Amino acid sequence: MIVCWFFVSLESLAEAENVLCYKTFDEISGTCSNLLGAGVSQEDCCLNSKYGFQLTENGACQSCRGAQWSKWASWSACSVSCTEGVQRRSRICYGYHEGTCPIGTRGKEMKSCLLKECCPVMGGWSEWSAWKPCSVTCQTGTQLRERTCTNPTPVCGGTCTGYSRETKPCDTSQICPTHGNWGSWGPWQPCSQTCSIEGSARQPQQQRSRPCNNPPPSLNPLGKPCPGPSQESKSCTGLPNCPRDGNWGGWKLLQPCTVTCGVGQILQKRLCDNPPPKHGGKNCLGEDVRRQPCTVKVPCPVDGHWDEWGPWKPCSRYSFEIECEEIPASQMRNRKCIGRRYDGKPCEGLRSESRVCYSFEGCPCEYWESEKVQRASYSDQGFLDQGLPTFWTSGITKLIILDPRDHKPVLIENTRFVFKCRTSRWWEVLMERKRSCYYCRVSHKISPGLFWSPGKAARTSFRG
């Protein structure tokens, strides 16, 4: 905006017409504001040096103070955008009481400016690249090709005119698959339990699900399923506590081992406190006290016990054997105490025993054979074998049999002699004819419970 300033002498003010008087004059913009009134003489208006006035309504506003410079305006923009240029600023001389502004001062100033040391040089485009593949694999998309601003390369901030990319539509002639999208969530299902487990991190849950139908994935071509889970769950709240059954704690020793050696028992007890029953839960099942075997690493004493008796030694008397005499002598047999260990008790009783014996060994004897052996009915004469089956034969006048109970010879004076079937062998038999003694032994053995059949001969040899 161009502002013209008019300077008039004091003499002309008297002859001037009335002016528009303003209370405020802006020294920077040279405008008036706050109208005091119209029809005021210029002299009266300027009694206050801060006032301003207008000769006409559309005329320039003038200051009532003496002539002086306004404040400098801001520097203008640099005259060029590159290399060296200039900047300008100005100020205004206004007022009328003191005449013109001081001599030797100016209303304009200039200074040099440098925004860039060099000016931009525009570049040129390279050739377009080949078209890239279609941006989609189905239906229609776009193809892209590019070029670079390198022919030549711009300098000092220069650019290339135009676009570095170019696109065009492309059609794959393929139908796109429809990918699945979730439908709305269904309502929450009832809680998985009607009570909550106290102290457990796993609380009853309730679930809801959603269908993959908005839309469903296509089958041909095959679309992708809906992303994410089809169900979600949350913990149920406000449920009463579930009954908690009791559980046994560990066994604790109530009574130590009952023995000082070998194997004994210990007494153990346990409590239903792991955890105890709560909220109406069941007590622990089973016994709270038990006996368990225990082993002390000390062997227990083992008492001795007698082994089987050994065989009878030969019949003898005073350190010499009896030969074919009916004089009683003695026989000895021994047994061993076995199994005694770890300071156990010794066997009770005698280690040896003796008995009276008769020896008919070595007597001159004759051979005798029995060709006729028959099975008899139950014997009523064999006093050694009452009620047992017997065998008999004839031709012997006198028979001596060793009693199996005390091994003493027993005389039988009849034509029958008795054999007792026991286990798998016959009893030994002694027999005597006149004054000659016969020692007889059955040479055959018969299995238990088997007897000779009637009428069949058995060849039995006896030797003296």
Short mmCIF file of C-alpha atoms in Angstrom, two decimals:
data_model
loop_
_atom_site.label_atom_id
_atom_site.label_comp_id
_atom_site.label_asym_id
_atom_site.label_seq_id
_atom_site.Cartn_x
_atom_site.Cartn_y
_atom_site.Cartn_z
CA MET A 1 0.00 0.00 0.00
CA ILE A 2 1.38 3.42 -1.02
CA VAL A 3 0.91 6.15 1.58
CA CYS A 4 1.32 9.75 0.61
CA TRP A 5 2.16 12.26 3.28
CA PHE A 6 1.22 15.90 3.04
CA PHE A 7 3.06 18.58 4.97
CA VAL A 8 1.30 21.96 5.46
CA SER A 9 2.34 25.12 7.17
CA LEU A 10 0.72 26.45 10.34
CA GLU A 11 -0.73 29.35 8.44
CA SER A 12 -2.67 27.10 6.15
CA LEU A 13 -4.20 25.20 9.07
CA ALA A 14 -6.32 28.14 10.02
CA GLU A 15 -7.84 28.30 6.65
CA ALA A 16 -8.38 24.52 6.37
CA GLU A 17 -11.69 22.90 6.66
CA ASN A 18 -12.72 20.69 9.49
CA VAL A 19 -11.22 17.16 9.49
CA LEU A 20 -12.01 13.68 10.75
CA CYS A 21 -10.13 13.41 14.07
CA TYR A 22 -8.88 10.01 15.38
CA LYS A 23 -7.48 9.19 18.80
CA THR A 24 -4.91 6.68 17.53
CA PHE A 25 -2.38 6.86 14.73
CA ASP A 26 -0.41 3.67 13.94
CA GLU A 27 3.18 4.61 13.17
CA ILE A 28 3.94 1.38 11.29
CA SER A 29 0.89 1.08 9.08
CA GLY A 30 0.10 4.84 8.90
CA THR A 31 -3.58 4.24 9.62
CA CYS A 32 -6.00 5.93 12.02
CA SER A 33 -8.45 4.28 14.43
CA ASN A 34 -10.86 5.25 17.20
CA LEU A 35 -12.69 8.13 15.49
CA LEU A 36 -13.13 11.07 17.84
CA GLY A 37 -15.52 12.95 15.63
CA ALA A 38 -16.02 14.88 12.41
CA GLY A 39 -16.25 18.65 12.04
CA VAL A 40 -13.22 19.22 14.27
CA SER A 41 -10.67 21.70 13.11
CA GLN A 42 -7.28 20.34 12.29
CA GLU A 43 -5.67 22.65 14.86
CA ASP A 44 -7.91 21.44 17.65
CA CYS A 45 -7.45 17.77 16.68
CA CYS A 46 -3.67 18.08 16.75
CA LEU A 47 -3.53 19.61 20.22
CA ASN A 48 -2.73 15.97 21.15
CA SER A 49 0.33 14.80 19.26
CA LYS A 50 -0.81 11.14 19.44
CA TYR A 51 -3.92 11.85 17.37
CA GLY A 52 -4.32 11.53 13.64
CA PHE A 53 -6.70 13.03 11.13
CA GLN A 54 -8.18 12.66 7.64
CA LEU A 55 -9.05 15.57 5.42
CA THR A 56 -11.67 13.48 3.70
CA GLU A 57 -13.27 10.19 4.54
CA ASN A 58 -11.26 8.30 1.93
CA GLY A 59 -8.13 10.39 2.30
CA ALA A 60 -4.83 9.40 3.78
CA CYS A 61 -4.45 9.47 7.53
CA GLN A 62 -1.91 11.93 8.85
CA SER A 63 -0.18 12.16 12.24
CA CYS A 64 -0.53 15.17 14.46
CA ARG A 65 3.05 14.89 15.80
CA GLY A 66 6.15 16.45 14.30
CA ALA A 67 7.76 14.86 11.28
CA GLN A 68 9.85 11.71 12.12
CA TRP A 69 10.66 8.25 10.80
CA SER A 70 8.51 5.28 11.57
CA LYS A 71 10.04 1.96 12.66
CA TRP A 72 11.77 -0.10 9.97
CA ALA A 73 9.59 -2.65 8.28
CA SER A 74 10.74 -6.32 8.10
CA TRP A 75 13.33 -7.34 5.52
CA SER A 76 11.88 -8.51 2.28
CA ALA A 77 12.57 -12.00 0.91
CA CYS A 78 15.83 -12.54 -0.92
CA SER A 79 15.52 -11.39 -4.49
CA VAL A 80 16.75 -14.76 -5.87
CA SER A 81 16.49 -18.38 -4.69
CA CYS A 82 20.04 -19.27 -5.58
CA THR A 83 23.39 -17.54 -5.76
CA GLU A 84 23.66 -14.00 -4.29
CA GLY A 85 20.66 -11.61 -4.13
CA VAL A 86 19.42 -8.59 -2.10
CA GLN A 87 16.90 -7.92 0.67
CA ARG A 88 15.17 -4.58 1.22
CA ARG A 89 13.30 -2.73 3.98
CA SER A 90 11.76 0.74 4.38
CA ARG A 91 10.35 3.27 6.85
CA ILE A 92 7.99 6.27 6.62
CA CYS A 93 8.49 9.93 7.51
CA TYR A 94 5.26 11.30 8.95
CA GLY A 95 3.98 14.32 11.01
CA TYR A 96 3.58 18.06 10.34
CA HIS A 97 4.50 20.14 13.41
CA GLU A 98 8.24 19.81 13.05
CA GLY A 99 8.57 19.95 9.31
CA THR A 100 10.44 17.23 7.39
CA CYS A 101 12.42 14.26 8.81
CA PRO A 102 16.08 14.83 9.75
CA ILE A 103 18.45 15.52 6.88
CA GLY A 104 20.93 12.75 6.09
CA THR A 105 18.58 9.90 6.91
CA ARG A 106 16.93 7.55 4.42
CA GLY A 107 13.66 5.76 4.23
CA LYS A 108 15.06 2.58 2.50
CA GLU A 109 17.88 0.02 3.10
CA MET A 110 19.33 -2.98 1.22
CA LYS A 111 21.61 -5.94 2.11
CA SER A 112 22.97 -8.96 0.27
CA CYS A 113 21.56 -12.48 0.78
CA LEU A 114 22.60 -16.03 -0.28
CA LEU A 115 20.08 -18.90 0.03
CA LYS A 116 22.02 -21.41 -2.10
CA GLU A 117 25.49 -21.27 -3.49
CA CYS A 118 24.32 -22.78 -6.78
CA CYS A 119 21.13 -22.81 -8.77
CA PRO A 120 19.28 -26.10 -9.51
CA VAL A 121 20.08 -27.90 -12.78
CA MET A 122 17.24 -30.07 -14.09
CA GLY A 123 17.91 -33.76 -14.86
CA GLY A 124 16.63 -36.11 -17.57
CA TRP A 125 14.79 -39.45 -17.46
CA SER A 126 16.24 -42.83 -18.35
CA GLU A 127 14.38 -45.33 -20.57
CA TRP A 128 11.30 -47.04 -19.10
CA SER A 129 11.88 -50.47 -17.54
CA ALA A 130 9.97 -53.57 -18.68
CA TRP A 131 6.46 -54.01 -17.32
CA LYS A 132 6.42 -55.91 -14.02
CA PRO A 133 4.07 -58.91 -13.50
CA CYS A 134 0.44 -58.24 -12.76
CA SER A 135 -0.13 -57.19 -9.17
CA VAL A 136 -2.71 -59.95 -8.65
CA THR A 137 -3.02 -63.62 -9.60
CA CYS A 138 -6.72 -63.50 -10.27
CA GLN A 139 -9.22 -61.13 -11.85
CA THR A 140 -7.79 -57.66 -12.79
CA GLY A 141 -4.91 -55.71 -11.33
CA THR A 142 -2.15 -53.35 -12.46
CA GLN A 143 1.26 -53.60 -14.02
CA LEU A 144 4.05 -51.19 -13.19
CA ARG A 145 7.10 -49.89 -14.98
CA GLU A 146 9.66 -47.37 -13.73
CA ARG A 147 12.35 -44.96 -14.90
CA THR A 148 15.09 -43.07 -13.10
CA CYS A 149 16.11 -39.39 -13.13
CA THR A 150 19.68 -40.14 -14.20
CA ASN A 151 19.99 -38.94 -17.81
CA PRO A 152 21.56 -36.62 -16.69
CA THR A 153 21.39 -36.59 -12.91
CA PRO A 154 20.10 -33.24 -11.54
CA VAL A 155 22.38 -31.06 -9.39
CA CYS A 156 21.82 -28.38 -6.75
CA GLY A 157 18.34 -29.70 -5.93
CA GLY A 158 17.17 -29.99 -9.50
CA THR A 159 14.57 -32.57 -10.51
CA CYS A 160 13.16 -34.26 -13.59
CA THR A 161 9.84 -33.14 -14.95
CA GLY A 162 7.17 -35.84 -14.99
CA TYR A 163 6.60 -39.15 -13.14
CA SER A 164 9.03 -41.91 -12.29
CA ARG A 165 6.32 -44.62 -12.38
CA GLU A 166 3.63 -45.62 -14.82
CA THR A 167 0.84 -48.19 -14.43
CA LYS A 168 -1.65 -49.92 -16.67
CA PRO A 169 -4.49 -52.37 -15.99
CA CYS A 170 -3.96 -56.15 -16.42
CA ASP A 171 -6.38 -59.10 -16.55
CA THR A 172 -5.34 -62.58 -15.32
CA SER A 173 -8.49 -64.27 -16.65
CA GLN A 174 -8.64 -66.20 -13.36
CA ILE A 175 -11.47 -66.27 -10.83
CA CYS A 176 -10.34 -65.20 -7.37
CA PRO A 177 -11.06 -67.52 -4.42
CA THR A 178 -13.35 -66.24 -1.73
CA HIS A 179 -11.60 -66.19 1.62
CA GLY A 180 -13.58 -66.99 4.72
CA ASN A 181 -14.68 -64.36 7.19
CA TRP A 182 -16.15 -64.87 10.63
CA GLY A 183 -19.80 -64.44 11.41
CA SER A 184 -21.11 -63.10 14.70
CA TRP A 185 -20.25 -64.75 18.02
CA GLY A 186 -22.93 -67.04 19.43
CA PRO A 187 -24.21 -66.90 23.02
CA TRP A 188 -22.08 -68.12 25.94
CA GLN A 189 -22.63 -71.79 26.78
CA PRO A 190 -23.31 -72.97 30.37
CA CYS A 191 -20.30 -73.36 32.67
CA SER A 192 -18.41 -76.64 32.46
CA GLN A 193 -19.04 -77.21 36.19
CA THR A 194 -21.55 -76.01 38.73
CA CYS A 195 -18.89 -75.23 41.33
CA SER A 196 -15.36 -73.84 41.43
CA ILE A 197 -12.30 -75.67 42.69
CA GLU A 198 -10.78 -73.75 45.58
CA GLY A 199 -7.11 -72.90 45.12
CA SER A 200 -6.95 -74.35 41.61
CA ALA A 201 -5.71 -72.34 38.66
CA ARG A 202 -8.05 -74.35 36.45
CA GLN A 203 -11.53 -72.98 37.07
CA PRO A 204 -14.80 -73.83 35.31
CA GLN A 205 -15.04 -72.34 31.85
CA GLN A 206 -17.81 -71.31 29.52
CA GLN A 207 -17.42 -71.08 25.76
CA ARG A 208 -18.95 -69.49 22.76
CA SER A 209 -18.31 -70.07 19.08
CA ARG A 210 -18.66 -68.28 15.78
CA PRO A 211 -19.26 -69.65 12.27
CA CYS A 212 -16.99 -69.02 9.31
CA ASN A 213 -19.83 -67.97 7.04
CA ASN A 214 -19.51 -64.26 6.35
CA PRO A 215 -18.72 -65.40 3.68
CA PRO A 216 -17.56 -69.01 3.84
CA PRO A 217 -14.37 -69.83 1.94
CA SER A 218 -14.94 -70.96 -1.63
CA LEU A 219 -14.16 -74.51 -2.67
CA ASN A 220 -13.15 -73.96 -6.30
CA PRO A 221 -10.87 -72.15 -6.34
CA LEU A 222 -10.05 -72.96 -2.75
CA GLY A 223 -10.32 -69.99 -0.42
CA LYS A 224 -8.47 -69.49 2.85
CA PRO A 225 -10.22 -70.44 6.09
CA CYS A 226 -11.17 -67.79 8.57
CA PRO A 227 -8.15 -66.57 10.53
CA GLY A 228 -8.06 -67.08 14.27
CA PRO A 229 -9.96 -69.41 16.61
CA SER A 230 -13.58 -70.39 16.15
CA GLN A 231 -14.10 -70.61 19.91
CA GLU A 232 -13.21 -68.54 22.92
CA SER A 233 -13.62 -69.24 26.60
CA LYS A 234 -13.68 -67.36 29.87
CA SER A 235 -13.69 -68.31 33.53
CA CYS A 236 -17.02 -68.63 35.29
CA THR A 237 -17.50 -66.36 38.29
CA GLY A 238 -19.79 -66.42 41.30
CA LEU A 239 -19.91 -70.24 41.59
CA PRO A 240 -19.95 -71.99 44.99
CA ASN A 241 -16.89 -73.98 46.06
CA CYS A 242 -16.79 -77.64 45.03
CA PRO A 243 -16.62 -80.30 47.77
CA ARG A 244 -13.00 -81.30 48.26
CA ASP A 245 -12.33 -84.91 49.21
CA GLY A 246 -9.60 -85.63 51.68
CA ASN A 247 -6.31 -87.23 50.71
CA TRP A 248 -3.82 -89.12 52.84
CA GLY A 249 -0.57 -87.56 53.87
CA GLY A 250 2.63 -89.56 54.09
CA TRP A 251 3.18 -92.47 56.46
CA LYS A 252 4.99 -91.58 59.69
CA LEU A 253 6.66 -93.97 62.11
CA LEU A 254 4.54 -94.72 65.15
CA GLN A 255 6.47 -97.69 66.57
CA PRO A 256 10.01 -98.77 65.64
CA CYS A 257 11.02 -102.24 64.49
CA THR A 258 9.86 -104.91 66.93
CA VAL A 259 12.93 -107.16 66.63
CA THR A 260 16.65 -106.83 67.17
CA CYS A 261 17.58 -109.31 64.45
CA GLY A 262 16.16 -110.61 61.21
CA VAL A 263 12.74 -109.42 60.02
CA GLY A 264 10.07 -107.81 62.19
CA GLN A 265 7.37 -105.18 61.92
CA ILE A 266 7.06 -101.43 62.29
CA LEU A 267 3.87 -99.51 63.03
CA GLN A 268 3.07 -96.49 60.83
CA LYS A 269 0.35 -93.85 60.95
CA ARG A 270 -0.90 -91.29 58.44
CA LEU A 271 -3.28 -88.33 58.59
CA CYS A 272 -6.04 -87.28 56.21
CA ASP A 273 -4.52 -83.83 55.72
CA ASN A 274 -3.15 -83.70 52.20
CA PRO A 275 -5.51 -81.92 51.85
CA PRO A 276 -8.16 -82.40 54.55
CA PRO A 277 -11.77 -82.73 53.38
CA LYS A 278 -13.55 -79.41 52.93
CA HIS A 279 -16.89 -78.05 51.74
CA GLY A 280 -18.64 -81.35 52.39
CA GLY A 281 -15.99 -83.53 50.73
CA LYS A 282 -15.43 -87.20 51.61
CA ASN A 283 -13.00 -88.44 54.22
CA CYS A 284 -9.98 -90.48 53.17
CA LEU A 285 -10.61 -94.16 52.40
CA GLY A 286 -8.54 -96.91 53.94
CA GLU A 287 -6.71 -97.45 57.22
CA ASP A 288 -4.75 -94.78 59.00
CA VAL A 289 -2.48 -97.32 60.71
CA ARG A 290 -0.52 -100.16 59.10
CA ARG A 291 2.18 -102.68 59.94
CA GLN A 292 5.10 -103.08 57.57
CA PRO A 293 7.94 -105.60 57.56
CA CYS A 294 11.30 -104.29 58.72
CA THR A 295 14.74 -105.81 58.44
CA VAL A 296 17.49 -105.49 61.02
CA LYS A 297 20.88 -106.08 59.47
CA VAL A 298 21.77 -108.56 62.22
CA PRO A 299 21.25 -112.33 61.63
CA CYS A 300 19.13 -114.14 64.21
CA PRO A 301 20.44 -117.26 66.00
CA VAL A 302 19.44 -120.52 64.30
CA ASP A 303 18.98 -123.55 66.57
CA GLY A 304 20.42 -126.85 65.47
CA HIS A 305 18.31 -129.89 64.49
CA TRP A 306 19.12 -133.55 64.12
CA ASP A 307 19.84 -135.04 60.73
CA GLU A 308 18.60 -138.54 59.80
CA TRP A 309 20.11 -141.44 61.73
CA GLY A 310 23.05 -143.10 60.04
CA PRO A 311 23.13 -146.86 59.28
CA TRP A 312 23.60 -149.40 62.07
CA LYS A 313 27.16 -150.52 62.49
CA PRO A 314 27.96 -154.28 62.38
CA CYS A 315 26.72 -156.33 65.33
CA SER A 316 29.67 -156.62 67.74
CA ARG A 317 30.54 -157.36 71.34
CA TYR A 318 33.54 -156.08 73.18
CA SER A 319 35.38 -155.07 70.09
CA PHE A 320 34.96 -158.34 68.25
CA GLU A 321 32.27 -159.58 65.93
CA ILE A 322 29.99 -162.48 66.82
CA GLU A 323 30.10 -165.37 64.40
CA CYS A 324 27.13 -167.70 64.23
CA GLU A 325 26.17 -167.50 67.87
CA GLU A 326 22.90 -166.71 69.48
CA ILE A 327 24.57 -164.44 72.00
CA PRO A 328 23.14 -160.94 72.12
CA ALA A 329 25.53 -158.14 71.23
CA SER A 330 25.03 -154.47 70.41
CA GLN A 331 24.87 -152.23 67.39
CA MET A 332 25.55 -148.46 67.22
CA ARG A 333 24.35 -145.71 64.94
CA ASN A 334 24.97 -141.96 64.95
CA ARG A 335 23.32 -138.75 63.81
CA LYS A 336 24.56 -135.20 63.22
CA CYS A 337 23.35 -131.90 64.64
CA ILE A 338 23.00 -129.66 61.59
CA GLY A 339 21.84 -126.10 60.80
CA ARG A 340 23.11 -124.36 63.96
CA ARG A 341 24.23 -120.78 63.19
CA TYR A 342 24.78 -117.42 64.86
CA ASP A 343 25.00 -118.81 68.45
CA GLY A 344 21.81 -120.84 68.14
CA LYS A 345 20.94 -123.57 70.63
CA PRO A 346 22.55 -127.00 70.16
CA CYS A 347 20.40 -130.06 69.43
CA GLU A 348 18.69 -131.68 72.39
CA GLY A 349 19.04 -135.43 72.91
CA LEU A 350 21.71 -138.06 72.22
CA ARG A 351 24.02 -138.06 69.27
CA SER A 352 24.34 -141.90 69.35
CA GLU A 353 22.11 -144.86 70.24
CA SER A 354 22.61 -148.63 70.57
CA ARG A 355 20.49 -151.80 70.47
CA VAL A 356 20.77 -155.50 71.19
CA CYS A 357 21.49 -157.64 68.15
CA TYR A 358 22.00 -161.26 67.16
CA SER A 359 24.35 -162.31 64.43
CA PHE A 360 23.77 -165.36 62.31
CA GLU A 361 26.22 -164.28 59.68
CA GLY A 362 28.84 -166.86 58.79
CA CYS A 363 26.83 -169.88 59.94
CA PRO A 364 27.03 -172.92 57.61
CA CYS A 365 23.87 -172.86 55.57
CA GLU A 366 22.25 -174.86 52.83
CA TYR A 367 20.48 -173.60 49.77
CA TRP A 368 16.77 -173.95 49.70
CA GLU A 369 14.33 -173.14 46.98
CA SER A 370 10.63 -172.78 47.15
CA GLU A 371 8.85 -173.64 43.97
CA LYS A 372 5.35 -173.27 45.34
CA VAL A 373 4.28 -169.80 46.39
CA GLN A 374 0.63 -168.97 46.70
CA ARG A 375 -1.29 -165.99 47.94
CA ALA A 376 -3.05 -166.86 51.14
CA SER A 377 -6.12 -165.36 52.67
CA TYR A 378 -5.71 -162.91 55.50
CA SER A 379 -3.53 -164.53 58.10
CA ASP A 380 -4.92 -165.23 61.53
CA GLN A 381 -1.69 -166.79 62.74
CA GLY A 382 0.94 -164.21 61.79
CA PHE A 383 1.20 -162.32 65.08
CA LEU A 384 3.44 -159.71 63.48
CA ASP A 385 1.04 -158.92 60.68
CA GLN A 386 -2.51 -159.10 61.99
CA GLY A 387 -5.01 -158.33 59.25
CA LEU A 388 -2.44 -157.97 56.45
CA PRO A 389 -2.07 -160.13 53.31
CA THR A 390 0.46 -162.99 53.75
CA PHE A 391 2.29 -165.52 51.56
CA TRP A 392 2.98 -169.08 52.58
CA THR A 393 4.76 -172.23 51.44
CA SER A 394 5.40 -175.67 53.01
CA GLY A 395 8.48 -177.74 53.68
CA ILE A 396 10.05 -175.68 56.48
CA THR A 397 9.84 -176.94 60.03
CA LYS A 398 10.96 -173.89 61.92
CA LEU A 399 11.26 -170.17 61.01
CA ILE A 400 12.92 -167.26 62.82
CA ILE A 401 11.96 -163.71 61.77
CA LEU A 402 13.53 -160.46 62.94
CA ASP A 403 10.90 -158.35 64.64
CA PRO A 404 10.99 -154.99 62.76
CA ARG A 405 10.06 -153.16 65.95
CA ASP A 406 13.12 -154.13 68.00
CA HIS A 407 15.05 -156.33 65.55
CA LYS A 408 14.98 -159.31 67.91
CA PRO A 409 14.58 -162.79 66.40
CA VAL A 410 11.17 -164.41 66.82
CA LEU A 411 10.63 -168.20 66.47
CA ILE A 412 7.66 -169.44 64.43
CA GLU A 413 7.10 -173.22 64.73
CA ASN A 414 4.73 -174.13 61.95
CA THR A 415 4.94 -174.84 58.29
CA ARG A 416 4.01 -171.35 57.30
CA PHE A 417 6.19 -168.28 57.29
CA VAL A 418 5.01 -164.73 56.93
CA PHE A 419 6.27 -162.06 54.52
CA LYS A 420 5.11 -158.52 54.97
CA CYS A 421 4.89 -156.34 51.84
CA ARG A 422 6.18 -152.87 52.67
CA THR A 423 7.05 -150.23 50.10
CA SER A 424 9.12 -151.88 47.40
CA ARG A 425 10.92 -154.69 49.17
CA TRP A 426 10.41 -157.81 51.33
CA TRP A 427 11.30 -158.02 54.96
CA GLU A 428 14.50 -159.82 55.85
CA VAL A 429 13.85 -163.32 57.17
CA LEU A 430 15.96 -165.63 59.36
CA MET A 431 15.06 -169.32 59.39
CA GLU A 432 16.45 -172.36 61.17
CA ARG A 433 16.23 -176.10 60.34
CA LYS A 434 17.29 -178.52 63.04
CA ARG A 435 20.49 -177.08 64.43
CA SER A 436 21.63 -175.49 61.20
CA CYS A 437 20.78 -171.80 60.74
CA TYR A 438 19.69 -170.31 57.50
CA TYR A 439 19.92 -166.64 56.60
CA CYS A 440 17.38 -165.87 53.92
CA ARG A 441 16.86 -162.76 51.80
CA VAL A 442 14.30 -162.44 49.10
CA SER A 443 16.16 -161.59 45.92
CA HIS A 444 13.25 -159.93 44.11
CA LYS A 445 11.34 -156.74 44.87
CA ILE A 446 7.67 -156.08 44.34
CA SER A 447 6.17 -152.58 43.89
CA PRO A 448 3.87 -151.28 46.66
CA GLY A 449 0.41 -152.80 46.63
CA LEU A 450 1.27 -155.58 44.13
CA PHE A 451 1.03 -159.28 45.00
CA TRP A 452 1.73 -162.58 43.26
CA SER A 453 -1.21 -164.01 41.35
CA PRO A 454 -2.66 -167.30 42.69
CA GLY A 455 -1.35 -170.47 41.11
CA LYS A 456 1.77 -168.93 39.58
CA ALA A 457 5.16 -170.06 40.76
CA ALA A 458 7.66 -167.59 42.06
CA ARG A 459 11.26 -168.69 42.11
CA THR A 460 12.63 -167.29 45.34
CA SER A 461 16.19 -168.12 46.37
CA PHE A 462 17.42 -168.27 49.94
CA ARG A 463 21.05 -168.60 50.80
CA GLY A 464 22.63 -169.30 54.14
#
